[in-house]
Amino acid sequence: MKLEVCTNSYQSAKNAQEAGAHRIELCQELSVGGITPSFGLMQHVLNILNIDVFVLVRPRSGNFVYSDEEFEIMKTNIQKCKDLGCHGIVSGVLKADRTIDVQRTKALVNLSKPLPFTFHRAFDEVVNPKEAIEQLIALGVERVLTSGQEKTAENGLALLNALNTIANDRIVILAGGGINAENTSKFKSIGLKEIHASASRVIHQEESLFSIPQTVSDVDKIKAILNAI
């Protein structure tokens, strides 16, 4: 089983590599579910670290229905990720009726090539996940990040299991949402091959009028998950 660590900073990425994680998803602002990291952060991580780096391409917080302008920004960001040497893209688009926007997602998948494409947790908002997984397979998406449409992946185990059966090795079901060393075995027991966790802790710092608590991926928590695997 592989562990992908969701990292929100250079320090988080460095900690993930030090702990032995197999891959990172690089983003910023985890408090809003993550947005595309700055190009400076991407370049720094790619130049200094040697862990595989998948980059979240999400232009803003909120829902996953995007304007034409936002969609153009996403395409620009994917091309920049490729230019910088990233190893994979994490993105996706929905329609207002909470179905996969097949046309736009296909465009992002094609633009990302030859990099692998992960459809992110927008999947957890689709109305028919079993139909959606077949659509993603047909689009050539390599993996889908999902909590099984629950607040935590542990609560979504039943759907995760069903999706993994449907997938039948045609797409990777990447379980994410509240995964830790204590519950990792549950995902392994249903045959999942990859899990996703931030494994983070809050950094103590002086309060600021403009800040919210800062978190960082924790070496010990990552190692504990890897040991559980």
Coordinates of C-alpha atoms in Angstrom, one line a residue:
M1 CA 0.0 0.0 0.0
K2 CA 1.2 3.5 -0.9
L3 CA 0.9 6.7 1.1
E4 CA 0.3 10.1 -0.5
V5 CA 0.8 13.0 1.9
C6 CA -1.2 16.2 1.3
T7 CA 1.3 18.9 1.9
N8 CA 0.6 22.6 2.3
S9 CA 4.1 24.1 2.4
Y10 CA 7.7 23.4 1.7
Q11 CA 8.3 22.3 5.3
S12 CA 5.4 19.8 5.0
A13 CA 6.8 18.4 1.7
K14 CA 10.2 18.1 3.3
N15 CA 8.8 16.3 6.3
A16 CA 6.9 13.9 4.0
Q17 CA 10.1 13.0 2.2
E18 CA 12.0 12.6 5.4
A19 CA 9.4 10.3 6.9
G20 CA 9.4 8.1 3.8
A21 CA 6.1 8.9 2.1
H22 CA 5.7 7.5 -1.4
R23 CA 4.3 10.7 -3.0
I24 CA 3.0 14.2 -2.1
E25 CA 0.0 16.2 -3.2
L26 CA 1.3 19.8 -3.1
C27 CA -1.3 22.5 -2.4
Q28 CA -1.8 25.5 -0.2
E29 CA -4.6 26.6 2.2
L30 CA -5.8 23.3 3.5
S31 CA -8.3 25.1 5.7
V32 CA -10.4 25.7 2.6
G33 CA -9.7 22.2 1.1
G34 CA -6.6 23.3 -0.8
I35 CA -5.9 25.5 -3.8
T36 CA -3.2 25.6 -6.4
P37 CA 0.2 26.3 -4.8
S38 CA 2.4 29.2 -5.9
F39 CA 4.8 28.6 -8.7
G40 CA 7.6 29.6 -6.4
L41 CA 6.6 26.8 -3.9
M42 CA 6.4 24.3 -6.7
Q43 CA 9.8 25.2 -8.1
H44 CA 11.4 25.1 -4.6
V45 CA 10.0 21.7 -3.8
L46 CA 10.9 20.3 -7.2
N47 CA 14.5 21.7 -7.2
I48 CA 15.4 20.6 -3.7
L49 CA 13.4 17.5 -2.9
N50 CA 13.3 14.2 -4.8
I51 CA 9.9 12.8 -3.8
D52 CA 7.2 12.5 -6.5
V53 CA 5.1 15.7 -6.6
F54 CA 1.4 15.8 -7.7
V55 CA 0.0 19.3 -7.8
L56 CA -3.5 20.4 -7.0
V57 CA -5.0 22.5 -9.7
R58 CA -7.9 24.3 -8.1
P59 CA -8.2 28.0 -8.8
R60 CA -10.3 28.9 -5.7
S61 CA -12.1 27.5 -2.7
G62 CA -15.8 26.7 -2.8
N63 CA -17.6 24.4 -5.3
F64 CA -16.1 22.8 -8.4
V65 CA -18.2 24.5 -11.0
Y66 CA -16.0 27.0 -12.8
S67 CA -16.5 30.0 -15.1
D68 CA -14.8 30.1 -18.5
E69 CA -12.2 32.4 -17.1
E70 CA -11.4 30.1 -14.1
F71 CA -11.2 27.2 -16.5
E72 CA -8.6 29.0 -18.6
I73 CA -6.6 29.7 -15.4
M74 CA -6.7 26.0 -14.6
K75 CA -5.3 25.1 -18.0
T76 CA -2.6 27.7 -17.7
N77 CA -1.6 26.3 -14.3
I78 CA -1.5 22.7 -15.7
Q79 CA 0.9 23.8 -18.4
K80 CA 3.1 25.6 -15.9
C81 CA 3.2 22.5 -13.7
K82 CA 4.4 20.5 -16.7
D83 CA 7.0 23.2 -17.5
L84 CA 8.3 23.1 -13.9
G85 CA 8.7 19.3 -14.0
C86 CA 5.8 18.1 -11.7
H87 CA 5.0 14.4 -11.7
G88 CA 1.2 14.5 -11.7
I89 CA -1.9 16.7 -11.8
V90 CA -4.8 16.6 -9.3
S91 CA -7.9 18.4 -10.5
G92 CA -11.5 18.0 -11.9
V93 CA -14.6 19.9 -12.9
L94 CA -18.3 19.3 -12.0
K95 CA -21.5 20.6 -13.6
A96 CA -24.1 22.5 -11.6
D97 CA -26.2 19.4 -11.4
R98 CA -23.4 17.6 -9.5
T99 CA -22.3 15.4 -12.3
I100 CA -18.9 15.1 -13.9
D101 CA -18.2 17.8 -16.5
V102 CA -16.9 15.2 -18.9
Q103 CA -16.0 17.7 -21.6
R104 CA -13.9 20.0 -19.4
T105 CA -12.4 17.2 -17.4
K106 CA -11.3 15.5 -20.6
A107 CA -9.6 18.7 -21.7
L108 CA -7.7 18.8 -18.5
V109 CA -6.7 15.2 -18.7
N110 CA -5.5 15.6 -22.3
L111 CA -3.6 18.8 -21.4
S112 CA -1.9 17.0 -18.4
K113 CA -0.5 14.2 -20.6
P114 CA 1.9 12.4 -20.3
L115 CA 1.5 13.1 -16.6
P116 CA -1.0 11.0 -14.6
F117 CA -4.2 12.7 -13.6
T118 CA -6.0 12.3 -10.3
F119 CA -9.7 13.4 -10.0
H120 CA -9.9 15.1 -6.6
R121 CA -12.6 15.1 -3.9
A122 CA -15.0 16.9 -6.1
F123 CA -16.0 13.2 -6.7
D124 CA -17.5 13.2 -3.2
E125 CA -20.2 15.6 -4.4
V126 CA -21.4 13.7 -7.5
V127 CA -25.0 12.4 -7.3
N128 CA -24.1 9.0 -8.9
P129 CA -20.6 7.9 -7.8
K130 CA -20.8 4.4 -9.5
E131 CA -21.7 6.0 -12.9
A132 CA -19.1 8.7 -12.3
I133 CA -16.3 6.2 -11.7
E134 CA -17.0 4.6 -15.1
Q135 CA -16.9 8.1 -16.8
L136 CA -13.5 8.8 -15.2
I137 CA -12.2 5.4 -16.4
A138 CA -13.3 6.2 -19.9
L139 CA -11.6 9.6 -19.7
G140 CA -8.2 8.0 -18.8
V141 CA -8.1 9.3 -15.3
E142 CA -5.5 7.3 -13.3
R143 CA -6.9 7.7 -9.8
V144 CA -9.7 9.2 -7.9
L145 CA -9.4 10.8 -4.4
T146 CA -12.4 10.1 -2.3
S147 CA -13.7 9.7 1.2
G148 CA -16.6 7.5 0.0
Q149 CA -18.8 10.6 0.0
E150 CA -18.7 10.9 3.8
K151 CA -17.0 13.3 6.1
T152 CA -14.3 10.7 6.8
A153 CA -13.1 7.8 4.7
E154 CA -13.6 5.5 7.6
N155 CA -17.3 6.3 7.5
G156 CA -17.3 5.9 3.7
L157 CA -15.7 2.4 3.8
A158 CA -18.8 0.7 2.3
L159 CA -18.8 2.9 -0.8
L160 CA -15.0 2.8 -1.1
N161 CA -15.2 -1.0 -1.1
A162 CA -18.0 -0.9 -3.8
L163 CA -16.0 1.5 -6.0
N164 CA -12.9 -0.6 -5.7
T165 CA -14.8 -3.6 -6.9
I166 CA -16.2 -1.6 -9.9
A167 CA -12.8 -0.2 -10.6
N168 CA -11.3 -3.7 -10.9
D169 CA -7.7 -2.3 -11.4
R170 CA -8.9 0.1 -14.2
I171 CA -8.5 3.1 -11.9
V172 CA -6.9 3.6 -8.5
I173 CA -9.3 4.4 -5.6
L174 CA -7.2 6.7 -3.4
A175 CA -8.9 6.9 0.0
G176 CA -8.6 10.2 1.8
G177 CA -10.2 12.0 4.7
G178 CA -9.3 11.5 8.4
I179 CA -6.9 8.6 7.7
N180 CA -4.4 7.9 10.4
A181 CA -2.3 5.1 11.9
E182 CA -5.2 3.7 13.9
N183 CA -7.6 3.2 11.0
T184 CA -5.2 2.5 8.1
S185 CA -5.7 -1.3 8.4
K186 CA -9.4 -0.9 7.5
F187 CA -8.6 0.5 4.1
K188 CA -6.0 -2.2 3.5
S189 CA -8.5 -4.9 4.5
I190 CA -10.9 -3.9 1.6
G191 CA -8.1 -4.2 -0.9
L192 CA -7.2 -0.5 -1.5
K193 CA -3.7 0.1 -2.7
E194 CA -3.3 3.7 -1.9
I195 CA -4.3 6.1 0.9
H196 CA -4.0 9.9 1.3
A197 CA -3.5 11.8 4.5
S198 CA -2.2 15.2 5.7
A199 CA -0.9 13.7 8.9
S200 CA -0.6 17.2 10.2
R201 CA -0.2 19.1 13.5
V202 CA -0.9 22.7 14.5
I203 CA 2.1 24.9 14.8
H204 CA 2.0 27.1 17.9
Q205 CA 2.5 30.7 17.0
E206 CA 1.5 34.1 18.2
E207 CA -2.1 35.0 17.3
S208 CA -2.6 37.5 14.5
L209 CA -5.7 39.5 13.6
F210 CA -5.5 38.1 10.1
S211 CA -4.4 34.5 10.6
I212 CA -5.8 31.1 11.3
P213 CA -3.9 28.2 12.9
Q214 CA -1.1 27.0 10.7
T215 CA -0.5 23.3 10.2
V216 CA 2.4 21.2 9.0
S217 CA 2.7 17.5 8.0
D218 CA 4.2 15.7 10.9
V219 CA 7.2 13.3 10.5
D220 CA 6.1 11.1 13.4
K221 CA 2.5 10.8 12.2
I222 CA 3.6 10.0 8.7
K223 CA 6.0 7.3 9.9
A224 CA 3.2 5.8 12.1
I225 CA 0.9 5.4 9.1
L226 CA 3.7 3.9 7.1
N227 CA 4.4 1.4 9.9
A228 CA 0.7 0.6 10.0
I229 CA 0.8 -0.1 6.3

